[in-house]
mmCIF file of C-alpha atoms in Angstrom:
data_model
loop_
_atom_site.group_PDB
_atom_site.id
_atom_site.type_symbol
_atom_site.label_atom_id
_atom_site.label_comp_id
_atom_site.label_asym_id
_atom_site.label_seq_id
_atom_site.Cartn_x
_atom_site.Cartn_y
_atom_site.Cartn_z
ATOM 1 C CA MET A 1 0.000 0.000 0.000
ATOM 2 C CA GLY A 2 1.420 3.335 -1.058
ATOM 3 C CA TYR A 3 1.517 6.496 1.007
ATOM 4 C CA TYR A 4 -1.558 8.099 -0.562
ATOM 5 C CA GLU A 5 -3.531 4.835 -0.403
ATOM 6 C CA TYR A 6 -2.589 4.491 3.273
ATOM 7 C CA LYS A 7 -3.597 8.121 3.948
ATOM 8 C CA GLU A 8 -6.993 7.537 2.302
ATOM 9 C CA TYR A 9 -7.442 4.304 4.283
ATOM 10 C CA VAL A 10 -6.771 6.148 7.566
ATOM 11 C CA LYS A 11 -9.199 8.928 6.589
ATOM 12 C CA LYS A 12 -11.994 6.449 5.849
ATOM 13 C CA SER A 13 -11.287 4.568 9.084
ATOM 14 C CA MET A 14 -11.604 7.781 11.070
ATOM 15 C CA GLN A 15 -14.860 8.610 9.286
ATOM 16 C CA ARG A 16 -16.240 5.164 10.230
ATOM 17 C CA VAL A 17 -15.244 5.707 13.870
ATOM 18 C CA GLN A 18 -16.835 9.169 13.938
ATOM 19 C CA LYS A 19 -20.005 7.801 12.334
ATOM 20 C CA ARG A 20 -20.187 5.037 14.954
ATOM 21 C CA GLU A 21 -19.659 7.566 17.763
ATOM 22 C CA ARG A 22 -22.445 9.777 16.378
ATOM 23 C CA TYR A 23 -24.754 6.755 16.211
ATOM 24 C CA TYR A 24 -24.235 5.812 19.857
ATOM 25 C CA LYS A 25 -24.453 9.443 20.958
ATOM 26 C CA GLU A 26 -27.759 9.905 19.146
ATOM 27 C CA LYS A 27 -29.002 6.579 20.532
ATOM 28 C CA LYS A 28 -28.203 7.754 24.053
ATOM 29 C CA ILE A 29 -29.994 11.064 23.462
ATOM 30 C CA ARG A 30 -33.066 9.258 22.094
ATOM 31 C CA ALA A 31 -33.103 6.951 25.134
ATOM 32 C CA LYS A 32 -33.035 9.960 27.478
ATOM 33 C CA GLN A 33 -35.799 11.654 25.501
ATOM 34 C CA ASN A 34 -37.935 8.502 25.674
ATOM 35 C CA GLU A 35 -37.293 8.238 29.401
ATOM 36 C CA ALA A 36 -38.287 11.881 29.914
ATOM 37 C CA ARG A 37 -41.412 11.412 27.776
ATOM 38 C CA LYS A 38 -42.487 8.338 29.784
ATOM 39 C CA ALA A 39 -41.906 10.202 33.058
ATOM 40 C CA GLN A 40 -43.996 13.114 31.759
ATOM 41 C CA GLU A 41 -46.807 10.777 30.696
ATOM 42 C CA LYS A 42 -46.769 9.071 34.090
ATOM 43 C CA ALA A 43 -46.836 12.435 35.892
ATOM 44 C CA HIS A 44 -49.727 13.584 33.692
ATOM 45 C CA LYS A 45 -51.783 10.471 34.522
ATOM 46 C CA GLN A 46 -51.159 10.983 38.235
ATOM 47 C CA ALA A 47 -52.078 14.649 37.942
ATOM 48 C CA ILE A 48 -55.434 13.809 36.313
ATOM 49 C CA LYS A 49 -56.285 11.583 39.309
ATOM 50 C CA ASN A 50 -55.522 14.461 41.688
ATOM 51 C CA PRO A 51 -55.671 17.761 39.750
ATOM 52 C CA SER A 52 -55.643 20.179 42.710
ATOM 53 C CA VAL A 53 -52.297 21.900 43.299
ATOM 54 C CA LYS A 54 -51.166 21.920 46.927
ATOM 55 C CA ILE A 55 -48.259 24.250 47.610
ATOM 56 C CA PRO A 56 -47.196 24.565 51.278
ATOM 57 C CA ASP A 57 -45.601 27.823 52.386
ATOM 58 C CA GLU A 58 -42.406 25.924 53.283
ATOM 59 C CA ILE A 59 -41.548 25.225 49.637
ATOM 60 C CA THR A 60 -42.055 28.755 48.354
ATOM 61 C CA LEU A 61 -39.141 31.044 47.625
ATOM 62 C CA ASN A 62 -38.956 33.853 50.173
ATOM 63 C CA ALA A 63 -37.541 37.349 50.012
ATOM 64 C CA ASP A 64 -34.820 36.612 52.609
ATOM 65 C CA THR A 65 -33.228 33.973 50.379
ATOM 66 C CA VAL A 66 -33.171 36.294 47.379
ATOM 67 C CA ARG A 67 -31.979 39.183 49.537
ATOM 68 C CA GLU A 68 -28.931 37.108 50.590
ATOM 69 C CA PHE A 69 -27.909 36.868 46.935
ATOM 70 C CA GLY A 70 -28.510 40.573 46.476
ATOM 71 C CA SER A 71 -26.434 41.503 49.512
ATOM 72 C CA ARG A 72 -23.347 40.068 47.829
ATOM 73 C CA VAL A 73 -23.795 42.015 44.597
ATOM 74 C CA THR A 74 -21.896 45.058 45.894
ATOM 75 C CA ASN A 75 -18.841 42.991 46.753
ATOM 76 C CA ASN A 76 -19.051 41.152 43.440
ATOM 77 C CA SER A 77 -18.857 44.505 41.655
ATOM 78 C CA ILE A 78 -15.539 45.133 43.440
ATOM 79 C CA ILE A 79 -14.238 41.752 42.216
ATOM 80 C CA ALA A 80 -15.434 42.603 38.697
ATOM 81 C CA ASP A 81 -13.568 45.929 38.860
ATOM 82 C CA TYR A 82 -10.393 44.052 39.846
ATOM 83 C CA TYR A 83 -10.787 41.739 36.837
ATOM 84 C CA ASP A 84 -11.102 44.863 34.672
ATOM 85 C CA GLU A 85 -7.859 46.119 36.181
ATOM 86 C CA MET A 86 -6.164 42.777 35.440
ATOM 87 C CA PHE A 87 -7.268 43.121 31.823
ATOM 88 C CA ASN A 88 -5.806 46.637 31.665
ATOM 89 C CA ARG A 89 -2.489 45.331 32.988
ATOM 90 C CA LYS A 90 -2.243 41.985 31.172
ATOM 91 C CA ARG A 91 -4.398 42.598 28.083
ATOM 92 C CA GLN A 92 -5.934 39.114 28.211
ATOM 93 C CA LYS A 93 -9.568 38.917 27.088
ATOM 94 C CA LYS A 94 -10.437 36.201 29.616
ATOM 95 C CA PHE A 95 -10.330 38.801 32.389
ATOM 96 C CA LEU A 96 -12.977 40.902 30.633
ATOM 97 C CA ASN A 97 -15.174 37.788 30.378
ATOM 98 C CA LYS A 98 -14.645 37.046 34.067
ATOM 99 C CA SER A 99 -15.499 40.632 34.954
ATOM 100 C CA ASP A 100 -18.725 40.475 32.960
ATOM 101 C CA ASN A 101 -19.754 37.104 34.427
ATOM 102 C CA VAL A 102 -19.064 38.110 38.042
ATOM 103 C CA ARG A 103 -20.909 41.401 37.584
ATOM 104 C CA ARG A 104 -23.969 39.582 36.174
ATOM 105 C CA CYS A 105 -23.920 36.680 38.662
ATOM 106 C CA ALA A 106 -27.314 36.031 40.318
ATOM 107 C CA GLN A 107 -28.797 39.042 38.526
ATOM 108 C CA SER A 108 -31.093 37.050 36.195
ATOM 109 C CA TRP A 109 -33.649 34.497 37.467
ATOM 110 C CA PHE A 110 -35.563 32.330 34.971
ATOM 111 C CA PHE A 111 -39.059 31.000 35.738
ATOM 112 C CA ASP A 112 -41.821 28.978 34.153
ATOM 113 C CA ASN A 113 -44.672 31.398 34.720
ATOM 114 C CA TYR A 114 -48.192 29.970 35.199
ATOM 115 C CA ARG A 115 -50.022 33.306 34.997
ATOM 116 C CA MET A 116 -53.603 32.125 35.592
ATOM 117 C CA GLN A 117 -52.606 30.100 38.663
ATOM 118 C CA ARG A 118 -50.167 32.780 39.897
ATOM 119 C CA VAL A 119 -47.311 30.295 40.266
ATOM 120 C CA ARG A 120 -43.724 30.764 39.122
ATOM 121 C CA ASP A 121 -41.447 27.715 39.004
ATOM 122 C CA LEU A 122 -37.741 28.614 39.231
ATOM 123 C CA LYS A 123 -35.806 26.841 36.458
ATOM 124 C CA SER A 124 -32.362 28.442 36.721
ATOM 125 C CA VAL A 125 -30.299 31.362 37.982
ATOM 126 C CA PHE A 126 -27.375 32.759 36.009
ATOM 127 C CA LEU A 127 -24.228 31.971 38.018
ATOM 128 C CA CYS A 128 -20.608 32.777 37.165
ATOM 129 C CA HIS A 129 -18.880 29.928 39.089
ATOM 130 C CA ASP A 130 -15.897 32.178 39.795
ATOM 131 C CA LYS A 131 -13.647 31.264 42.735
ATOM 132 C CA PHE A 132 -13.918 34.841 44.066
ATOM 133 C CA CYS A 133 -17.708 35.136 43.703
ATOM 134 C CA LEU A 134 -19.347 35.148 47.128
ATOM 135 C CA ASN A 135 -22.610 33.707 45.812
ATOM 136 C CA CYS A 136 -20.988 30.826 43.954
ATOM 137 C CA GLN A 137 -18.583 30.003 46.792
ATOM 138 C CA LYS A 138 -21.539 29.787 49.182
ATOM 139 C CA LEU A 139 -23.386 27.444 46.827
ATOM 140 C CA LEU A 140 -20.248 25.345 46.279
ATOM 141 C CA GLN A 141 -19.819 24.951 50.023
ATOM 142 C CA ALA A 142 -23.436 23.794 50.352
ATOM 143 C CA SER A 143 -23.027 21.384 47.431
ATOM 144 C CA ARG A 144 -19.940 19.770 48.980
ATOM 145 C CA LEU A 145 -21.712 19.417 52.303
ATOM 146 C CA ARG A 146 -24.660 17.672 50.613
ATOM 147 C CA LYS A 147 -22.359 15.262 48.794
ATOM 148 C CA TYR A 148 -20.136 14.327 51.722
ATOM 149 C CA SER A 149 -22.583 14.521 54.649
ATOM 150 C CA PRO A 150 -24.291 11.123 54.037
ATOM 151 C CA LEU A 151 -20.935 9.317 53.819
ATOM 152 C CA ILE A 152 -19.467 11.106 56.857
ATOM 153 C CA GLU A 153 -22.583 10.472 58.942
ATOM 154 C CA LYS A 154 -22.574 6.800 57.882
ATOM 155 C CA LEU A 155 -18.945 6.441 59.019
ATOM 156 C CA ILE A 156 -19.843 7.960 62.402
ATOM 157 C CA GLU A 157 -22.872 5.637 62.709
ATOM 158 C CA ASP A 158 -20.644 2.634 61.914
ATOM 159 C CA GLY A 159 -18.400 3.500 64.860
ATOM 160 C CA LYS A 160 -15.533 4.915 62.813
ATOM 161 C CA HIS A 161 -13.493 7.755 64.270
ATOM 162 C CA LEU A 162 -13.417 11.060 62.402
ATOM 163 C CA TYR A 163 -11.146 13.987 63.167
ATOM 164 C CA HIS A 164 -10.854 17.582 62.056
ATOM 165 C CA PHE A 165 -7.187 18.389 61.351
ATOM 166 C CA THR A 166 -5.872 21.887 60.670
ATOM 167 C CA PHE A 167 -2.359 22.193 59.202
ATOM 168 C CA THR A 168 -0.843 25.676 59.263
ATOM 169 C CA LEU A 169 2.519 27.391 58.864
ATOM 170 C CA LYS A 170 3.973 30.857 59.250
ATOM 171 C CA ASN A 171 2.523 33.738 57.258
ATOM 172 C CA VAL A 172 4.134 34.257 53.866
ATOM 173 C CA THR A 173 4.604 37.193 51.502
ATOM 174 C CA ALA A 174 2.822 37.597 48.174
ATOM 175 C CA GLU A 175 5.920 36.450 46.270
ATOM 176 C CA LYS A 176 6.018 33.129 48.160
ATOM 177 C CA LEU A 177 2.302 32.302 48.340
ATOM 178 C CA LYS A 178 1.930 30.288 45.111
ATOM 179 C CA LYS A 179 5.044 28.215 45.808
ATOM 180 C CA THR A 180 3.937 27.673 49.410
ATOM 181 C CA VAL A 181 0.474 26.426 48.389
ATOM 182 C CA LYS A 182 2.038 24.002 45.901
ATOM 183 C CA ASN A 183 4.449 22.785 48.575
ATOM 184 C CA MET A 184 1.579 22.207 51.023
ATOM 185 C CA PHE A 185 -0.414 20.162 48.509
ATOM 186 C CA GLU A 186 2.565 18.033 47.467
ATOM 187 C CA ASN A 187 3.544 17.216 51.043
ATOM 188 C CA PHE A 188 0.033 16.624 52.333
ATOM 189 C CA LYS A 189 0.002 13.521 50.134
ATOM 190 C CA TYR A 190 2.791 12.108 52.289
ATOM 191 C CA ILE A 191 0.616 12.518 55.390
ATOM 192 C CA THR A 192 -2.071 10.330 53.800
ATOM 193 C CA ARG A 193 0.570 7.856 52.607
ATOM 194 C CA PHE A 194 2.064 7.576 56.109
ATOM 195 C CA PHE A 195 -1.386 6.821 57.545
ATOM 196 C CA SER A 196 -2.254 4.332 54.792
ATOM 197 C CA GLY A 197 1.118 2.554 54.973
ATOM 198 C CA ASN A 198 1.927 3.352 51.338
ATOM 199 C CA ALA A 199 5.072 5.258 52.344
ATOM 200 C CA LYS A 200 7.818 3.932 54.589
ATOM 201 C CA SER A 201 7.635 5.362 58.080
ATOM 202 C CA ALA A 202 9.089 4.170 61.360
ATOM 203 C CA LEU A 203 6.471 6.196 63.247
ATOM 204 C CA ASN A 204 3.844 3.454 62.880
ATOM 205 C CA LEU A 205 1.081 5.844 61.774
ATOM 206 C CA ASP A 206 -0.669 3.100 59.801
ATOM 207 C CA ARG A 207 -1.777 1.382 63.030
ATOM 208 C CA TYR A 208 -4.915 3.531 63.270
ATOM 209 C CA GLY A 209 -6.672 1.916 60.294
ATOM 210 C CA TYR A 210 -6.776 4.856 57.915
ATOM 211 C CA ILE A 211 -9.991 4.994 55.850
ATOM 212 C CA GLY A 212 -9.755 8.263 53.924
ATOM 213 C CA ALA A 213 -9.485 12.027 54.092
ATOM 214 C CA VAL A 214 -10.536 15.298 52.497
ATOM 215 C CA ARG A 215 -8.498 18.476 52.526
ATOM 216 C CA SER A 216 -9.630 22.004 51.780
ATOM 217 C CA LEU A 217 -7.372 25.019 51.390
ATOM 218 C CA GLU A 218 -8.235 28.282 53.098
ATOM 219 C CA ILE A 219 -6.240 31.504 52.782
ATOM 220 C CA THR A 220 -6.649 34.519 55.019
ATOM 221 C CA TYR A 221 -4.724 37.732 54.549
ATOM 222 C CA GLU A 222 -3.763 40.853 56.446
ATOM 223 C CA GLY A 223 -2.037 43.642 54.584
ATOM 224 C CA LYS A 224 0.799 42.116 52.554
ATOM 225 C CA LEU A 225 0.954 38.835 54.496
ATOM 226 C CA TYR A 226 -0.988 35.658 53.687
ATOM 227 C CA HIS A 227 -1.902 32.718 55.894
ATOM 228 C CA PRO A 228 -2.588 29.523 53.925
ATOM 229 C CA HIS A 229 -3.816 26.551 55.934
ATOM 230 C CA LEU A 230 -5.568 23.229 55.350
ATOM 231 C CA HIS A 231 -8.833 22.141 56.946
ATOM 232 C CA CYS A 232 -9.101 18.358 56.734
ATOM 233 C CA ILE A 233 -11.280 15.464 57.768
ATOM 234 C CA PHE A 234 -9.577 12.135 58.476
ATOM 235 C CA ALA A 235 -11.438 8.871 59.074
ATOM 236 C CA PHE A 236 -9.890 5.941 61.005
ATOM 237 C CA ASP A 237 -10.953 2.545 62.339
ATOM 238 C CA GLU A 238 -9.163 3.168 65.625
ATOM 239 C CA LYS A 239 -9.331 6.073 68.035
ATOM 240 C CA LEU A 240 -6.373 8.465 68.134
ATOM 241 C CA TYR A 241 -4.687 9.332 71.393
ATOM 242 C CA THR A 242 -5.906 12.897 71.885
ATOM 243 C CA GLU A 243 -5.573 13.659 75.611
ATOM 244 C CA LYS A 244 -4.493 17.292 75.534
ATOM 245 C CA ASP A 245 -1.959 17.940 78.295
ATOM 246 C CA LYS A 246 1.037 19.410 76.435
ATOM 247 C CA TYR A 247 1.878 23.091 75.931
ATOM 248 C CA ASN A 248 4.034 24.966 73.435
ATOM 249 C CA VAL A 249 4.114 28.391 71.811
ATOM 250 C CA PHE A 250 1.003 27.541 69.761
ATOM 251 C CA SER A 251 -0.985 27.167 72.986
ATOM 252 C CA TRP A 252 -1.077 30.940 73.344
ATOM 253 C CA ASP A 253 -2.361 33.850 71.256
ATOM 254 C CA PHE A 254 -0.037 36.866 71.409
ATOM 255 C CA ARG A 255 -2.059 39.207 69.197
ATOM 256 C CA ASP A 256 -2.927 42.713 70.422
ATOM 257 C CA GLY A 257 0.010 42.560 72.830
ATOM 258 C CA LYS A 258 -1.771 40.135 75.167
ATOM 259 C CA LYS A 259 -0.965 36.531 76.051
ATOM 260 C CA ILE A 260 -4.222 34.574 75.817
ATOM 261 C CA PHE A 261 -4.431 30.822 76.401
ATOM 262 C CA VAL A 262 -5.926 28.985 73.411
ATOM 263 C CA ARG A 263 -5.458 25.258 73.886
ATOM 264 C CA ALA A 264 -3.261 22.405 75.049
ATOM 265 C CA PHE A 265 -2.094 19.653 72.687
ATOM 266 C CA SER A 266 -1.964 15.868 72.740
ATOM 267 C CA ASP A 267 1.220 13.872 72.140
ATOM 268 C CA PHE A 268 -0.240 12.902 68.762
ATOM 269 C CA GLU A 269 -0.700 16.567 67.796
ATOM 270 C CA ILE A 270 2.861 17.415 68.834
ATOM 271 C CA ILE A 271 4.164 14.618 66.575
ATOM 272 C CA MET A 272 1.985 15.799 63.657
ATOM 273 C CA GLN A 273 3.272 19.376 64.124
ATOM 274 C CA LYS A 274 6.847 18.142 63.746
ATOM 275 C CA ILE A 275 6.061 15.833 60.807
ATOM 276 C CA TRP A 276 4.377 18.738 58.980
ATOM 277 C CA TYR A 277 7.396 20.981 59.618
ATOM 278 C CA LEU A 278 9.868 18.353 58.369
ATOM 279 C CA LEU A 279 7.853 17.699 55.210
ATOM 280 C CA LEU A 280 7.472 21.373 54.273
ATOM 281 C CA ASN A 281 11.145 22.034 54.864
ATOM 282 C CA GLY A 282 12.384 19.090 52.789
ATOM 283 C CA GLN A 283 13.712 17.042 55.714
ATOM 284 C CA LYS A 284 13.341 13.293 56.214
ATOM 285 C CA VAL A 285 10.554 12.176 58.524
ATOM 286 C CA THR A 286 12.342 9.834 60.938
ATOM 287 C CA PRO A 287 11.875 9.187 64.672
ATOM 288 C CA GLU A 288 15.279 10.801 65.273
ATOM 289 C CA ASN A 289 14.406 13.998 63.377
ATOM 290 C CA VAL A 290 11.013 14.194 65.079
ATOM 291 C CA GLU A 291 12.600 13.736 68.500
ATOM 292 C CA LYS A 292 15.303 16.369 68.115
ATOM 293 C CA LEU A 293 13.024 19.020 66.521
ATOM 294 C CA PRO A 294 12.083 21.447 69.320
ATOM 295 C CA LEU A 295 9.029 22.903 67.573
ATOM 296 C CA GLY A 296 7.066 22.180 64.429
ATOM 297 C CA TYR A 297 4.293 24.104 62.675
ATOM 298 C CA SER A 298 0.895 24.490 64.273
ATOM 299 C CA CYS A 299 -1.344 21.479 63.755
ATOM 300 C CA ILE A 300 -4.521 20.681 65.668
ATOM 301 C CA CYS A 301 -6.651 17.543 65.721
ATOM 302 C CA ASP A 302 -10.126 17.364 67.264
ATOM 303 C CA GLU A 303 -12.576 14.469 67.150
ATOM 304 C CA ILE A 304 -15.711 15.069 65.077
ATOM 305 C CA THR A 305 -19.109 14.100 66.364
ATOM 306 C CA SER A 306 -21.418 16.190 64.186
ATOM 307 C CA ASN A 307 -19.934 19.601 63.304
ATOM 308 C CA TYR A 308 -17.638 19.105 60.314
ATOM 309 C CA TYR A 309 -18.485 22.156 58.178
ATOM 310 C CA GLU A 310 -15.017 23.719 58.712
ATOM 311 C CA ALA A 311 -13.541 21.386 56.098
ATOM 312 C CA PHE A 312 -15.973 22.718 53.497
ATOM 313 C CA LYS A 313 -15.420 26.430 54.050
ATOM 314 C CA TYR A 314 -14.509 29.015 51.447
ATOM 315 C CA THR A 315 -11.113 28.847 49.792
ATOM 316 C CA ILE A 316 -10.583 32.554 50.298
ATOM 317 C CA LYS A 317 -11.778 34.096 53.518
ATOM 318 C CA LEU A 318 -12.773 37.469 52.138
ATOM 319 C CA GLN A 319 -12.656 39.946 54.984
ATOM 320 C CA GLU A 320 -15.274 42.682 55.152
ATOM 321 C CA LYS A 321 -15.339 46.090 56.796
ATOM 322 C CA ASP A 322 -18.787 47.561 57.439
ATOM 323 C CA GLY A 323 -20.214 45.001 55.018
ATOM 324 C CA ILE A 324 -17.859 46.001 52.184
ATOM 325 C CA LEU A 325 -15.075 43.778 50.851
ATOM 326 C CA ASP A 326 -11.786 44.657 52.558
ATOM 327 C CA MET A 327 -9.344 43.630 49.833
ATOM 328 C CA THR A 328 -6.863 45.618 47.774
ATOM 329 C CA TYR A 329 -6.160 44.946 44.117
ATOM 330 C CA ASP A 330 -2.726 43.577 45.111
ATOM 331 C CA ASN A 331 -4.412 41.097 47.477
ATOM 332 C CA PHE A 332 -6.731 40.025 44.669
ATOM 333 C CA GLU A 333 -3.985 39.552 42.083
ATOM 334 C CA THR A 334 -1.811 37.622 44.545
ATOM 335 C CA LEU A 335 -4.641 35.256 45.454
ATOM 336 C CA TYR A 336 -5.683 34.816 41.815
ATOM 337 C CA ASN A 337 -2.157 33.865 40.760
ATOM 338 C CA ALA A 338 -1.662 31.544 43.741
ATOM 339 C CA LEU A 339 -4.912 29.658 43.117
ATOM 340 C CA ASP A 340 -4.804 29.544 39.320
ATOM 341 C CA GLY A 341 -5.025 25.872 38.366
ATOM 342 C CA ALA A 342 -4.853 24.683 41.997
ATOM 343 C CA HIS A 343 -7.059 21.822 43.258
ATOM 344 C CA VAL A 344 -8.163 23.555 46.427
ATOM 345 C CA PHE A 345 -10.433 20.676 47.519
ATOM 346 C CA GLN A 346 -9.347 17.049 47.294
ATOM 347 C CA GLY A 347 -10.496 13.676 48.601
ATOM 348 C CA TYR A 348 -8.344 10.631 49.418
ATOM 349 C CA GLY A 349 -8.980 6.955 50.120
ATOM 350 C CA LYS A 350 -12.684 6.165 50.534
ATOM 351 C CA LEU A 351 -13.418 9.900 50.480
ATOM 352 C CA TYR A 352 -11.984 10.246 46.972
ATOM 353 C CA ARG A 353 -14.395 11.230 44.198
ATOM 354 C CA VAL A 354 -17.586 11.105 46.192
ATOM 355 C CA GLY A 355 -20.405 11.039 43.662
ATOM 356 C CA ALA A 356 -23.030 13.647 42.893
ATOM 357 C CA ASP A 357 -26.004 14.195 45.166
ATOM 358 C CA GLU A 358 -28.273 11.169 45.150
ATOM 359 C CA ILE A 359 -31.910 12.192 44.811
ATOM 360 C CA ASP A 360 -34.734 9.791 45.553
ATOM 361 C CA GLU A 361 -36.462 9.064 42.231
ATOM 362 C CA SER A 362 -39.845 9.188 43.952
ATOM 363 C CA PHE A 363 -39.165 12.824 44.900
ATOM 364 C CA ILE A 364 -38.480 13.704 41.267
ATOM 365 C CA GLU A 365 -41.685 11.902 40.256
ATOM 366 C CA LYS A 366 -43.664 13.951 42.774
ATOM 367 C CA TYR A 367 -42.137 17.181 41.502
ATOM 368 C CA ASN A 368 -43.034 16.137 37.919
ATOM 369 C CA MET A 369 -46.565 15.395 39.117
ATOM 370 C CA LEU A 370 -46.906 18.902 40.607
ATOM 371 C CA VAL A 371 -45.715 20.425 37.321
ATOM 372 C CA ALA A 372 -48.182 18.224 35.425
ATOM 373 C CA GLN A 373 -50.990 19.429 37.711
ATOM 374 C CA LEU A 374 -50.132 23.019 36.838
ATOM 375 C CA GLN A 375 -49.987 22.210 33.130
ATOM 376 C CA LEU A 376 -53.458 20.641 33.183
ATOM 377 C CA VAL A 377 -54.720 24.219 33.447
ATOM 378 C CA GLU A 378 -52.194 26.066 31.274
ATOM 379 C CA MET A 379 -48.764 25.798 29.694
ATOM 380 C CA PRO A 380 -46.145 28.104 31.194
ATOM 381 C CA GLU A 381 -44.365 31.076 29.674
ATOM 382 C CA LEU A 382 -40.638 31.497 30.215
ATOM 383 C CA ASP A 383 -39.936 34.677 32.189
ATOM 384 C CA CYS A 384 -36.641 36.306 33.105
ATOM 385 C CA MET A 385 -36.669 38.542 36.181
ATOM 386 C CA LYS A 386 -33.884 40.776 37.432
ATOM 387 C CA ILE A 387 -33.108 40.318 41.106
ATOM 388 C CA GLN A 388 -34.399 43.778 42.066
ATOM 389 C CA GLU A 389 -37.651 43.094 40.185
ATOM 390 C CA LEU A 390 -37.975 39.712 41.902
ATOM 391 C CA LEU A 391 -37.467 41.212 45.370
ATOM 392 C CA LEU A 392 -40.078 43.863 44.675
ATOM 393 C CA ASP A 393 -42.558 41.284 43.403
ATOM 394 C CA LEU A 394 -42.052 39.058 46.458
ATOM 395 C CA THR A 395 -42.820 42.061 48.645
ATOM 396 C CA ILE A 396 -45.848 43.587 46.931
ATOM 397 C CA ASN A 397 -47.429 40.415 45.460
ATOM 398 C CA PRO A 398 -47.426 37.828 48.275
ATOM 399 C CA GLU A 399 -50.267 35.934 46.549
ATOM 400 C CA ILE A 400 -47.852 34.794 43.793
ATOM 401 C CA ARG A 401 -46.226 31.528 44.833
ATOM 402 C CA TYR A 402 -42.599 31.045 43.807
ATOM 403 C CA ILE A 403 -41.507 27.406 43.836
ATOM 404 C CA SER A 404 -38.423 25.425 42.757
ATOM 405 C CA ARG A 405 -37.530 21.794 42.302
ATOM 406 C CA LYS A 406 -34.751 22.123 44.881
ATOM 407 C CA ASN A 407 -37.098 23.456 47.582
ATOM 408 C CA ILE A 408 -39.712 20.818 46.821
ATOM 409 C CA ILE A 409 -37.207 17.955 47.070
ATOM 410 C CA GLN A 410 -35.815 19.342 50.343
ATOM 411 C CA TYR A 411 -39.371 19.552 51.697
ATOM 412 C CA LEU A 412 -40.122 15.979 50.578
ATOM 413 C CA GLN A 413 -37.098 14.667 52.463
ATOM 414 C CA GLU A 414 -38.793 15.768 55.702
ATOM 415 C CA HIS A 415 -42.415 15.311 54.539
ATOM 416 C CA PRO A 416 -42.504 12.254 52.225
ATOM 417 C CA GLU A 417 -46.321 12.194 52.566
ATOM 418 C CA TYR A 418 -46.550 15.374 50.472
ATOM 419 C CA LEU A 419 -48.111 14.681 47.041
ATOM 420 C CA ALA A 420 -48.650 11.049 48.011
ATOM 421 C CA ASP A 421 -51.046 9.057 45.855
#
């Protein structure tokens, strides 16, 4: 076979592969459409049996929820201005796009409007998904909590031992922040490997029966100094020794010129402080090095019983002053560069790649039935409302009921009898 014949053969082979891929893709789409059609038909039949629409006050959208989104708009405009400034300095179009998206975040709300029945069903809200957006960070935190909470609570129910670890180090300058964050991520992996027994260690850390962990980066700042630290959840089969009867410099808070007692530490915490110091400073983690090190970096470890939200906090703790974002452009640029491309939240072991929220299919069926009940009377019109318009409408037209699939499913989790056959 000559060169041109071979080239033509390869071209035709690729065309066959692409054709096959299109076939299976279209088949999958058709299957989803058929599934949706069957669900709609089922919901319609159920709605005919019980055509009255029952909408409890608990599932309606209220002004306070919308007002929370609106309260963050002012600070988002500051972030958008900083993206504009980055564009002016770097001349990269992506910063203009980010500015536009952050400025428009949560401004447009889309509803299926059932005018005759005075019901509006929330279908979507425009969100920017920017790491600096206060609205999106709040929603991301809630999403992570929903995903991980069932697994964490199951581990606690099964008698496993969960702990909240916080790994910190000294404050760093803007020039060192990106390198420091990378160093923290790379060396945190060794902590999990020591516990799992996948890395050689004479400290016998694998005796606790490591199950898994999640780590979340948080960065606070003050002036030109930055404080990166990791909030983590670790799960073990065995209980850690956490009797807190040791003291060191981290036991006291010296801010504001006063010496204030904060906490004592366990022997385990003292060892972890030294291990963390050795790892970040490129030294071997051996019993001898741990023993001779007088002081490590601050590390705390507290057992979790129910309150584990700290590990799902914001990546950037955006300080406010009188309700307005207290951040300079230099702070913003430093944080943006340090976090660009960074995996700020990561799971390990059995807490690695926890799946999406699992929703009871019966809840979705009930929501579809409610929609079908509404559509027995009329088909909806798609409406877009600006947040200020929505707030005004919620205030002056209380007879209009605003609903959403999310609120209905949350209500059904506590009231499964709602919309029962």
